[in-house]
């Protein structure tokens, strides 16, 4: 009878359908990741990932832990194999940067984070990221992603470095920098382009500057605490004035740089004679140090209350001095770093050095 083989095939298909596990689309057919109790198909189980909602503040050169925990609801009776991925979200519209990927005790770090990050798993469901020797470029928002089979959940945490924002323009006139040049001059001064959040915090603390400058996200803005006609007009309330995103190659502005705490020390070199720029640089080197950069002077003023009423050379050829405690004959009544611009390098002045002393 020719219909008997066909009947046998149909019976096998019915038996397979009856014994196949049910899935509602939310769970996974990852049999190797099961616990034998069918919990990976248990209706209503959900993966949750939680990170700290408040920003985490740290200083350059220190270590920091970005908390992240995950759990299942309802709770499972046996642990599951998960994959944890940490990435840094861009501030300027680029792609996410991979930081670390871990499966169990094995992990791999990437790029500038290689050798500086590891996963902290001190308790059940913990997947916190530890970053050592923090750098200026580490500031930003980080994503903690937990992947279990076909399901993944994530949460983000903000890392902010404690530091100081300062406006910067090179020698000559204002508005000479495109975006890439602005990034470069900040790095040359031991700093990085400031983020919007950093500039906003500086404005809240009283920063008032009427020249527009690049920020890390490619926008151009400037902070005003005292309204005046040349700086957006009298009709605008105090705040950040924004030109929005600008062409990164064609448009030219100043820069807002951000510097954080120092591992070394900035000091005014005690020298029997005034020095021209070349002599000043050599004198610092002879003292076992290097001529200080602008970001280092600002950081020493902000974090260490560096206070000296003597103008000194810096590495960019500018002449500045820091005042933490305002007094007569030392500039305006507010604390700050005073500048005399970029005098002729043949002039004789003091010098600020930076070293590990």
PDB file of N, CA and C in Angstrom, residues 104-204:
ATOM      1  N   UNK A 104      32.310  35.102  31.699  1.00  0.00           N
ATOM      2  CA  UNK A 104      32.827  34.456  32.892  1.00  0.00           C
ATOM      3  C   UNK A 104      34.036  35.209  33.415  1.00  0.00           C
ATOM      4  N   UNK A 105      35.140  34.494  33.631  1.00  0.00           N
ATOM      5  CA  UNK A 105      36.358  35.109  34.135  1.00  0.00           C
ATOM      6  C   UNK A 105      37.269  35.588  33.011  1.00  0.00           C
ATOM      7  N   UNK A 106      36.922  35.305  31.785  1.00  0.00           N
ATOM      8  CA  UNK A 106      37.732  35.742  30.657  1.00  0.00           C
ATOM      9  C   UNK A 106      37.260  37.110  30.187  1.00  0.00           C
ATOM     10  N   UNK A 107      38.199  37.993  29.889  1.00  0.00           N
ATOM     11  CA  UNK A 107      37.810  39.304  29.389  1.00  0.00           C
ATOM     12  C   UNK A 107      38.861  39.828  28.420  1.00  0.00           C
ATOM     13  N   UNK A 108      38.429  40.773  27.596  1.00  0.00           N
ATOM     14  CA  UNK A 108      39.319  41.407  26.626  1.00  0.00           C
ATOM     15  C   UNK A 108      39.027  42.903  26.616  1.00  0.00           C
ATOM     16  N   UNK A 109      40.089  43.707  26.693  1.00  0.00           N
ATOM     17  CA  UNK A 109      39.936  45.165  26.643  1.00  0.00           C
ATOM     18  C   UNK A 109      40.454  45.677  25.306  1.00  0.00           C
ATOM     19  N   UNK A 110      40.068  46.912  24.956  1.00  0.00           N
ATOM     20  CA  UNK A 110      40.313  47.417  23.614  1.00  0.00           C
ATOM     21  C   UNK A 110      40.937  48.812  23.643  1.00  0.00           C
ATOM     22  N   UNK A 111      41.700  49.113  22.570  1.00  0.00           N
ATOM     23  CA  UNK A 111      42.170  50.462  22.295  1.00  0.00           C
ATOM     24  C   UNK A 111      42.910  51.097  23.453  1.00  0.00           C
ATOM     25  N   UNK A 112      42.535  52.361  23.739  1.00  0.00           N
ATOM     26  CA  UNK A 112      43.191  53.126  24.802  1.00  0.00           C
ATOM     27  C   UNK A 112      42.909  52.563  26.190  1.00  0.00           C
ATOM     28  N   UNK A 113      41.951  51.634  26.280  1.00  0.00           N
ATOM     29  CA  UNK A 113      41.608  51.052  27.583  1.00  0.00           C
ATOM     30  C   UNK A 113      42.377  49.761  27.855  1.00  0.00           C
ATOM     31  N   UNK A 114      43.116  49.280  26.873  1.00  0.00           N
ATOM     32  CA  UNK A 114      43.803  48.010  27.009  1.00  0.00           C
ATOM     33  C   UNK A 114      44.770  48.052  28.193  1.00  0.00           C
ATOM     34  N   UNK A 115      44.612  47.090  29.097  1.00  0.00           N
ATOM     35  CA  UNK A 115      45.465  47.021  30.264  1.00  0.00           C
ATOM     36  C   UNK A 115      45.066  47.950  31.395  1.00  0.00           C
ATOM     37  N   UNK A 116      44.029  48.786  31.176  1.00  0.00           N
ATOM     38  CA  UNK A 116      43.616  49.742  32.223  1.00  0.00           C
ATOM     39  C   UNK A 116      42.242  49.426  32.795  1.00  0.00           C
ATOM     40  N   UNK A 117      41.566  48.406  32.276  1.00  0.00           N
ATOM     41  CA  UNK A 117      40.205  48.116  32.731  1.00  0.00           C
ATOM     42  C   UNK A 117      40.075  46.633  33.070  1.00  0.00           C
ATOM     43  N   UNK A 118      39.200  46.364  34.008  1.00  0.00           N
ATOM     44  CA  UNK A 118      38.817  44.981  34.284  1.00  0.00           C
ATOM     45  C   UNK A 118      37.430  44.962  34.900  1.00  0.00           C
ATOM     46  N   UNK A 119      36.830  43.774  34.909  1.00  0.00           N
ATOM     47  CA  UNK A 119      35.477  43.615  35.423  1.00  0.00           C
ATOM     48  C   UNK A 119      35.526  43.245  36.895  1.00  0.00           C
ATOM     49  N   UNK A 120      34.714  43.910  37.693  1.00  0.00           N
ATOM     50  CA  UNK A 120      34.587  43.585  39.114  1.00  0.00           C
ATOM     51  C   UNK A 120      33.333  42.759  39.306  1.00  0.00           C
ATOM     52  N   UNK A 121      33.503  41.546  39.853  1.00  0.00           N
ATOM     53  CA  UNK A 121      32.383  40.615  40.035  1.00  0.00           C
ATOM     54  C   UNK A 121      32.413  40.066  41.460  1.00  0.00           C
ATOM     55  N   UNK A 122      32.351  40.971  42.433  1.00  0.00           N
ATOM     56  CA  UNK A 122      32.468  40.571  43.828  1.00  0.00           C
ATOM     57  C   UNK A 122      31.195  39.966  44.396  1.00  0.00           C
ATOM     58  N   UNK A 123      30.074  40.157  43.734  1.00  0.00           N
ATOM     59  CA  UNK A 123      28.809  39.618  44.222  1.00  0.00           C
ATOM     60  C   UNK A 123      27.996  39.076  43.047  1.00  0.00           C
ATOM     61  N   UNK A 124      26.964  38.328  43.362  1.00  0.00           N
ATOM     62  CA  UNK A 124      26.131  37.726  42.322  1.00  0.00           C
ATOM     63  C   UNK A 124      25.499  38.812  41.455  1.00  0.00           C
ATOM     64  N   UNK A 125      25.664  38.693  40.156  1.00  0.00           N
ATOM     65  CA  UNK A 125      25.073  39.642  39.225  1.00  0.00           C
ATOM     66  C   UNK A 125      25.859  40.937  39.059  1.00  0.00           C
ATOM     67  N   UNK A 126      27.024  41.059  39.689  1.00  0.00           N
ATOM     68  CA  UNK A 126      27.791  42.290  39.526  1.00  0.00           C
ATOM     69  C   UNK A 126      28.611  42.239  38.241  1.00  0.00           C
ATOM     70  N   UNK A 127      28.619  43.357  37.524  1.00  0.00           N
ATOM     71  CA  UNK A 127      29.395  43.471  36.284  1.00  0.00           C
ATOM     72  C   UNK A 127      29.988  44.877  36.202  1.00  0.00           C
ATOM     73  N   UNK A 128      30.546  45.358  37.313  1.00  0.00           N
ATOM     74  CA  UNK A 128      31.066  46.726  37.377  1.00  0.00           C
ATOM     75  C   UNK A 128      32.384  46.842  36.623  1.00  0.00           C
ATOM     76  N   UNK A 129      32.610  48.027  36.052  1.00  0.00           N
ATOM     77  CA  UNK A 129      33.832  48.281  35.294  1.00  0.00           C
ATOM     78  C   UNK A 129      34.795  49.099  36.147  1.00  0.00           C
ATOM     79  N   UNK A 130      36.028  48.627  36.268  1.00  0.00           N
ATOM     80  CA  UNK A 130      37.078  49.342  36.978  1.00  0.00           C
ATOM     81  C   UNK A 130      38.039  49.927  35.944  1.00  0.00           C
ATOM     82  N   UNK A 131      38.220  51.248  35.985  1.00  0.00           N
ATOM     83  CA  UNK A 131      39.161  51.929  35.103  1.00  0.00           C
ATOM     84  C   UNK A 131      40.290  52.473  35.972  1.00  0.00           C
ATOM     85  N   UNK A 132      41.522  52.146  35.614  1.00  0.00           N
ATOM     86  CA  UNK A 132      42.674  52.626  36.373  1.00  0.00           C
ATOM     87  C   UNK A 132      43.382  53.739  35.601  1.00  0.00           C
ATOM     88  N   UNK A 133      44.136  54.542  36.342  1.00  0.00           N
ATOM     89  CA  UNK A 133      44.919  55.630  35.748  1.00  0.00           C
ATOM     90  C   UNK A 133      44.070  56.466  34.779  1.00  0.00           C
ATOM     91  N   UNK A 134      43.028  57.083  35.321  1.00  0.00           N
ATOM     92  CA  UNK A 134      42.089  57.846  34.500  1.00  0.00           C
ATOM     93  C   UNK A 134      42.782  58.921  33.674  1.00  0.00           C
ATOM     94  N   UNK A 135      42.328  59.061  32.431  1.00  0.00           N
ATOM     95  CA  UNK A 135      42.834  60.067  31.518  1.00  0.00           C
ATOM     96  C   UNK A 135      41.731  61.078  31.215  1.00  0.00           C
ATOM     97  N   UNK A 136      42.128  62.232  30.692  1.00  0.00           N
ATOM     98  CA  UNK A 136      41.139  63.258  30.359  1.00  0.00           C
ATOM     99  C   UNK A 136      40.118  62.740  29.367  1.00  0.00           C
ATOM    100  N   UNK A 137      40.559  61.918  28.415  1.00  0.00           N
ATOM    101  CA  UNK A 137      39.662  61.422  27.379  1.00  0.00           C
ATOM    102  C   UNK A 137      38.670  60.386  27.898  1.00  0.00           C
ATOM    103  N   UNK A 138      38.814  59.937  29.152  1.00  0.00           N
ATOM    104  CA  UNK A 138      37.911  58.914  29.686  1.00  0.00           C
ATOM    105  C   UNK A 138      36.557  59.475  30.105  1.00  0.00           C
ATOM    106  N   UNK A 139      36.445  60.776  30.217  1.00  0.00           N
ATOM    107  CA  UNK A 139      35.171  61.351  30.633  1.00  0.00           C
ATOM    108  C   UNK A 139      34.090  61.042  29.615  1.00  0.00           C
ATOM    109  N   UNK A 140      32.851  60.823  30.067  1.00  0.00           N
ATOM    110  CA  UNK A 140      31.754  60.547  29.144  1.00  0.00           C
ATOM    111  C   UNK A 140      30.769  59.552  29.711  1.00  0.00           C
ATOM    112  N   UNK A 141      29.870  59.079  28.847  1.00  0.00           N
ATOM    113  CA  UNK A 141      28.820  58.136  29.244  1.00  0.00           C
ATOM    114  C   UNK A 141      29.205  56.732  28.787  1.00  0.00           C
ATOM    115  N   UNK A 142      29.055  55.764  29.700  1.00  0.00           N
ATOM    116  CA  UNK A 142      29.422  54.379  29.435  1.00  0.00           C
ATOM    117  C   UNK A 142      28.172  53.488  29.476  1.00  0.00           C
ATOM    118  N   UNK A 143      28.152  52.501  28.579  1.00  0.00           N
ATOM    119  CA  UNK A 143      27.029  51.564  28.517  1.00  0.00           C
ATOM    120  C   UNK A 143      27.470  50.199  29.051  1.00  0.00           C
ATOM    121  N   UNK A 144      26.707  49.680  29.998  1.00  0.00           N
ATOM    122  CA  UNK A 144      26.888  48.322  30.512  1.00  0.00           C
ATOM    123  C   UNK A 144      25.816  47.445  29.876  1.00  0.00           C
ATOM    124  N   UNK A 145      26.227  46.479  29.079  1.00  0.00           N
ATOM    125  CA  UNK A 145      25.293  45.624  28.354  1.00  0.00           C
ATOM    126  C   UNK A 145      25.517  44.173  28.765  1.00  0.00           C
ATOM    127  N   UNK A 146      24.436  43.503  29.130  1.00  0.00           N
ATOM    128  CA  UNK A 146      24.481  42.093  29.503  1.00  0.00           C
ATOM    129  C   UNK A 146      23.708  41.304  28.460  1.00  0.00           C
ATOM    130  N   UNK A 147      24.352  40.286  27.904  1.00  0.00           N
ATOM    131  CA  UNK A 147      23.780  39.505  26.808  1.00  0.00           C
ATOM    132  C   UNK A 147      23.628  38.068  27.281  1.00  0.00           C
ATOM    133  N   UNK A 148      22.413  37.555  27.175  1.00  0.00           N
ATOM    134  CA  UNK A 148      22.097  36.182  27.574  1.00  0.00           C
ATOM    135  C   UNK A 148      21.345  35.544  26.414  1.00  0.00           C
ATOM    136  N   UNK A 149      22.046  34.731  25.637  1.00  0.00           N
ATOM    137  CA  UNK A 149      21.413  34.129  24.479  1.00  0.00           C
ATOM    138  C   UNK A 149      21.011  35.185  23.467  1.00  0.00           C
ATOM    139  N   UNK A 150      19.733  35.213  23.129  1.00  0.00           N
ATOM    140  CA  UNK A 150      19.221  36.194  22.180  1.00  0.00           C
ATOM    141  C   UNK A 150      18.745  37.464  22.861  1.00  0.00           C
ATOM    142  N   UNK A 151      18.759  37.469  24.166  1.00  0.00           N
ATOM    143  CA  UNK A 151      18.240  38.621  24.911  1.00  0.00           C
ATOM    144  C   UNK A 151      19.391  39.464  25.445  1.00  0.00           C
ATOM    145  N   UNK A 152      19.247  40.777  25.375  1.00  0.00           N
ATOM    146  CA  UNK A 152      20.240  41.646  26.004  1.00  0.00           C
ATOM    147  C   UNK A 152      19.547  42.879  26.553  1.00  0.00           C
ATOM    148  N   UNK A 153      20.088  43.363  27.663  1.00  0.00           N
ATOM    149  CA  UNK A 153      19.610  44.583  28.292  1.00  0.00           C
ATOM    150  C   UNK A 153      20.829  45.434  28.640  1.00  0.00           C
ATOM    151  N   UNK A 154      20.618  46.743  28.750  1.00  0.00           N
ATOM    152  CA  UNK A 154      21.751  47.616  29.046  1.00  0.00           C
ATOM    153  C   UNK A 154      21.296  48.804  29.878  1.00  0.00           C
ATOM    154  N   UNK A 155      22.272  49.454  30.488  1.00  0.00           N
ATOM    155  CA  UNK A 155      22.042  50.677  31.238  1.00  0.00           C
ATOM    156  C   UNK A 155      23.310  51.518  31.122  1.00  0.00           C
ATOM    157  N   UNK A 156      23.190  52.821  31.353  1.00  0.00           N
ATOM    158  CA  UNK A 156      24.331  53.706  31.179  1.00  0.00           C
ATOM    159  C   UNK A 156      24.671  54.435  32.477  1.00  0.00           C
ATOM    160  N   UNK A 157      25.942  54.848  32.571  1.00  0.00           N
ATOM    161  CA  UNK A 157      26.411  55.597  33.723  1.00  0.00           C
ATOM    162  C   UNK A 157      27.358  56.685  33.219  1.00  0.00           C
ATOM    163  N   UNK A 158      27.288  57.859  33.839  1.00  0.00           N
ATOM    164  CA  UNK A 158      28.085  59.014  33.422  1.00  0.00           C
ATOM    165  C   UNK A 158      29.329  59.140  34.308  1.00  0.00           C
ATOM    166  N   UNK A 159      30.489  59.282  33.645  1.00  0.00           N
ATOM    167  CA  UNK A 159      31.743  59.510  34.354  1.00  0.00           C
ATOM    168  C   UNK A 159      32.211  60.927  34.052  1.00  0.00           C
ATOM    169  N   UNK A 160      32.400  61.710  35.102  1.00  0.00           N
ATOM    170  CA  UNK A 160      32.863  63.086  34.947  1.00  0.00           C
ATOM    171  C   UNK A 160      34.144  63.284  35.746  1.00  0.00           C
ATOM    172  N   UNK A 161      35.117  63.896  35.103  1.00  0.00           N
ATOM    173  CA  UNK A 161      36.369  64.208  35.788  1.00  0.00           C
ATOM    174  C   UNK A 161      36.279  65.585  36.424  1.00  0.00           C
ATOM    175  N   UNK A 162      36.797  65.684  37.633  1.00  0.00           N
ATOM    176  CA  UNK A 162      36.875  66.996  38.283  1.00  0.00           C
ATOM    177  C   UNK A 162      38.008  67.773  37.634  1.00  0.00           C
ATOM    178  N   UNK A 163      37.707  68.989  37.245  1.00  0.00           N
ATOM    179  CA  UNK A 163      38.734  69.744  36.548  1.00  0.00           C
ATOM    180  C   UNK A 163      38.368  71.205  36.402  1.00  0.00           C
ATOM    181  N   UNK A 164      39.032  71.861  35.472  1.00  0.00           N
ATOM    182  CA  UNK A 164      38.849  73.288  35.256  1.00  0.00           C
ATOM    183  C   UNK A 164      38.808  73.547  33.763  1.00  0.00           C
ATOM    184  N   UNK A 165      37.877  74.399  33.343  1.00  0.00           N
ATOM    185  CA  UNK A 165      37.744  74.800  31.943  1.00  0.00           C
ATOM    186  C   UNK A 165      38.417  76.155  31.764  1.00  0.00           C
ATOM    187  N   UNK A 166      39.173  76.287  30.684  1.00  0.00           N
ATOM    188  CA  UNK A 166      39.784  77.586  30.390  1.00  0.00           C
ATOM    189  C   UNK A 166      39.702  77.866  28.889  1.00  0.00           C
ATOM    190  N   UNK A 167      39.456  79.125  28.520  1.00  0.00           N
ATOM    191  CA  UNK A 167      39.454  79.485  27.102  1.00  0.00           C
ATOM    192  C   UNK A 167      40.883  79.563  26.590  1.00  0.00           C
ATOM    193  N   UNK A 168      41.049  79.173  25.337  1.00  0.00           N
ATOM    194  CA  UNK A 168      42.402  79.213  24.786  1.00  0.00           C
ATOM    195  C   UNK A 168      42.375  79.729  23.354  1.00  0.00           C
ATOM    196  N   UNK A 169      43.269  80.672  23.081  1.00  0.00           N
ATOM    197  CA  UNK A 169      43.522  81.119  21.722  1.00  0.00           C
ATOM    198  C   UNK A 169      45.022  81.240  21.540  1.00  0.00           C
ATOM    199  N   UNK A 170      45.529  80.812  20.400  1.00  0.00           N
ATOM    200  CA  UNK A 170      46.978  80.861  20.178  1.00  0.00           C
ATOM    201  C   UNK A 170      47.459  82.281  19.964  1.00  0.00           C
ATOM    202  N   UNK A 171      48.750  82.413  19.751  1.00  0.00           N
ATOM    203  CA  UNK A 171      49.341  83.728  19.557  1.00  0.00           C
ATOM    204  C   UNK A 171      48.745  84.436  18.353  1.00  0.00           C
ATOM    205  N   UNK A 172      48.694  85.749  18.434  1.00  0.00           N
ATOM    206  CA  UNK A 172      48.120  86.525  17.330  1.00  0.00           C
ATOM    207  C   UNK A 172      46.723  86.994  17.662  1.00  0.00           C
ATOM    208  N   UNK A 173      45.812  86.725  16.768  1.00  0.00           N
ATOM    209  CA  UNK A 173      44.434  87.184  16.939  1.00  0.00           C
ATOM    210  C   UNK A 173      43.526  86.012  17.287  1.00  0.00           C
ATOM    211  N   UNK A 174      42.278  86.324  17.602  1.00  0.00           N
ATOM    212  CA  UNK A 174      41.322  85.275  17.940  1.00  0.00           C
ATOM    213  C   UNK A 174      40.797  84.610  16.668  1.00  0.00           C
ATOM    214  N   UNK A 175      40.115  83.477  16.869  1.00  0.00           N
ATOM    215  CA  UNK A 175      39.427  82.737  15.809  1.00  0.00           C
ATOM    216  C   UNK A 175      40.387  82.287  14.710  1.00  0.00           C
ATOM    217  N   UNK A 176      41.314  81.404  15.093  1.00  0.00           N
ATOM    218  CA  UNK A 176      42.274  80.845  14.148  1.00  0.00           C
ATOM    219  C   UNK A 176      42.195  79.328  14.044  1.00  0.00           C
ATOM    220  N   UNK A 177      41.302  78.694  14.815  1.00  0.00           N
ATOM    221  CA  UNK A 177      41.328  77.243  14.957  1.00  0.00           C
ATOM    222  C   UNK A 177      40.104  76.584  14.350  1.00  0.00           C
ATOM    223  N   UNK A 178      40.322  75.591  13.458  1.00  0.00           N
ATOM    224  CA  UNK A 178      39.212  74.711  13.112  1.00  0.00           C
ATOM    225  C   UNK A 178      39.116  73.641  14.198  1.00  0.00           C
ATOM    226  N   UNK A 179      38.201  72.699  14.031  1.00  0.00           N
ATOM    227  CA  UNK A 179      37.940  71.745  15.109  1.00  0.00           C
ATOM    228  C   UNK A 179      39.175  70.908  15.429  1.00  0.00           C
ATOM    229  N   UNK A 180      39.837  70.368  14.414  1.00  0.00           N
ATOM    230  CA  UNK A 180      40.997  69.523  14.652  1.00  0.00           C
ATOM    231  C   UNK A 180      42.140  70.314  15.288  1.00  0.00           C
ATOM    232  N   UNK A 181      42.331  71.561  14.847  1.00  0.00           N
ATOM    233  CA  UNK A 181      43.380  72.395  15.450  1.00  0.00           C
ATOM    234  C   UNK A 181      43.044  72.701  16.908  1.00  0.00           C
ATOM    235  N   UNK A 182      41.764  72.891  17.206  1.00  0.00           N
ATOM    236  CA  UNK A 182      41.357  73.142  18.596  1.00  0.00           C
ATOM    237  C   UNK A 182      41.647  71.924  19.470  1.00  0.00           C
ATOM    238  N   UNK A 183      41.358  70.733  18.953  1.00  0.00           N
ATOM    239  CA  UNK A 183      41.704  69.520  19.701  1.00  0.00           C
ATOM    240  C   UNK A 183      43.201  69.458  19.967  1.00  0.00           C
ATOM    241  N   UNK A 184      43.979  69.794  18.964  1.00  0.00           N
ATOM    242  CA  UNK A 184      45.432  69.673  19.068  1.00  0.00           C
ATOM    243  C   UNK A 184      46.012  70.663  20.076  1.00  0.00           C
ATOM    244  N   UNK A 185      45.562  71.921  20.040  1.00  0.00           N
ATOM    245  CA  UNK A 185      46.152  72.902  20.962  1.00  0.00           C
ATOM    246  C   UNK A 185      45.790  72.582  22.408  1.00  0.00           C
ATOM    247  N   UNK A 186      44.594  72.049  22.639  1.00  0.00           N
ATOM    248  CA  UNK A 186      44.245  71.659  24.009  1.00  0.00           C
ATOM    249  C   UNK A 186      45.154  70.527  24.486  1.00  0.00           C
ATOM    250  N   UNK A 187      45.371  69.532  23.633  1.00  0.00           N
ATOM    251  CA  UNK A 187      46.238  68.420  24.009  1.00  0.00           C
ATOM    252  C   UNK A 187      47.662  68.904  24.269  1.00  0.00           C
ATOM    253  N   UNK A 188      48.119  69.870  23.472  1.00  0.00           N
ATOM    254  CA  UNK A 188      49.467  70.407  23.673  1.00  0.00           C
ATOM    255  C   UNK A 188      49.598  71.108  25.022  1.00  0.00           C
ATOM    256  N   UNK A 189      48.485  71.565  25.587  1.00  0.00           N
ATOM    257  CA  UNK A 189      48.509  72.253  26.882  1.00  0.00           C
ATOM    258  C   UNK A 189      48.077  71.334  28.026  1.00  0.00           C
ATOM    259  N   UNK A 190      48.244  70.002  27.816  1.00  0.00           N
ATOM    260  CA  UNK A 190      47.898  69.008  28.830  1.00  0.00           C
ATOM    261  C   UNK A 190      46.422  69.105  29.205  1.00  0.00           C
ATOM    262  N   UNK A 191      45.581  69.204  28.186  1.00  0.00           N
ATOM    263  CA  UNK A 191      44.147  69.354  28.387  1.00  0.00           C
ATOM    264  C   UNK A 191      43.426  68.645  27.243  1.00  0.00           C
ATOM    265  N   UNK A 192      42.107  68.734  27.242  1.00  0.00           N
ATOM    266  CA  UNK A 192      41.281  68.191  26.166  1.00  0.00           C
ATOM    267  C   UNK A 192      40.166  69.180  25.901  1.00  0.00           C
ATOM    268  N   UNK A 193      39.579  69.111  24.716  1.00  0.00           N
ATOM    269  CA  UNK A 193      38.428  69.971  24.450  1.00  0.00           C
ATOM    270  C   UNK A 193      37.343  69.703  25.485  1.00  0.00           C
ATOM    271  N   UNK A 194      36.779  70.744  26.030  1.00  0.00           N
ATOM    272  CA  UNK A 194      35.742  70.602  27.053  1.00  0.00           C
ATOM    273  C   UNK A 194      34.450  70.085  26.449  1.00  0.00           C
ATOM    274  N   UNK A 195      33.685  69.363  27.236  1.00  0.00           N
ATOM    275  CA  UNK A 195      32.345  68.953  26.839  1.00  0.00           C
ATOM    276  C   UNK A 195      31.351  70.067  27.191  1.00  0.00           C
ATOM    277  N   UNK A 196      30.129  69.928  26.665  1.00  0.00           N
ATOM    278  CA  UNK A 196      29.101  70.903  27.013  1.00  0.00           C
ATOM    279  C   UNK A 196      28.866  70.914  28.519  1.00  0.00           C
ATOM    280  N   UNK A 197      28.811  69.727  29.133  1.00  0.00           N
ATOM    281  CA  UNK A 197      28.551  69.646  30.567  1.00  0.00           C
ATOM    282  C   UNK A 197      29.650  70.336  31.369  1.00  0.00           C
ATOM    283  N   UNK A 198      30.884  70.187  30.932  1.00  0.00           N
ATOM    284  CA  UNK A 198      32.002  70.826  31.633  1.00  0.00           C
ATOM    285  C   UNK A 198      31.948  72.346  31.499  1.00  0.00           C
ATOM    286  N   UNK A 199      31.621  72.829  30.295  1.00  0.00           N
ATOM    287  CA  UNK A 199      31.512  74.275  30.111  1.00  0.00           C
ATOM    288  C   UNK A 199      30.333  74.826  30.909  1.00  0.00           C
ATOM    289  N   UNK A 200      29.235  74.094  30.939  1.00  0.00           N
ATOM    290  CA  UNK A 200      28.060  74.549  31.699  1.00  0.00           C
ATOM    291  C   UNK A 200      28.391  74.636  33.191  1.00  0.00           C
ATOM    292  N   UNK A 201      29.097  73.625  33.705  1.00  0.00           N
ATOM    293  CA  UNK A 201      29.486  73.664  35.119  1.00  0.00           C
ATOM    294  C   UNK A 201      30.409  74.850  35.393  1.00  0.00           C
ATOM    295  N   UNK A 202      31.314  75.144  34.460  1.00  0.00           N
ATOM    296  CA  UNK A 202      32.212  76.286  34.627  1.00  0.00           C
ATOM    297  C   UNK A 202      31.438  77.598  34.612  1.00  0.00           C
ATOM    298  N   UNK A 203      30.415  77.679  33.747  1.00  0.00           N
ATOM    299  CA  UNK A 203      29.571  78.876  33.717  1.00  0.00           C
ATOM    300  C   UNK A 203      28.843  79.046  35.058  1.00  0.00           C
ATOM    301  N   UNK A 204      28.334  77.950  35.603  1.00  0.00           N
ATOM    302  CA  UNK A 204      27.657  78.024  36.900  1.00  0.00           C
ATOM    303  C   UNK A 204      28.606  78.524  37.991  1.00  0.00           C
TER     304      UNK A 204
END
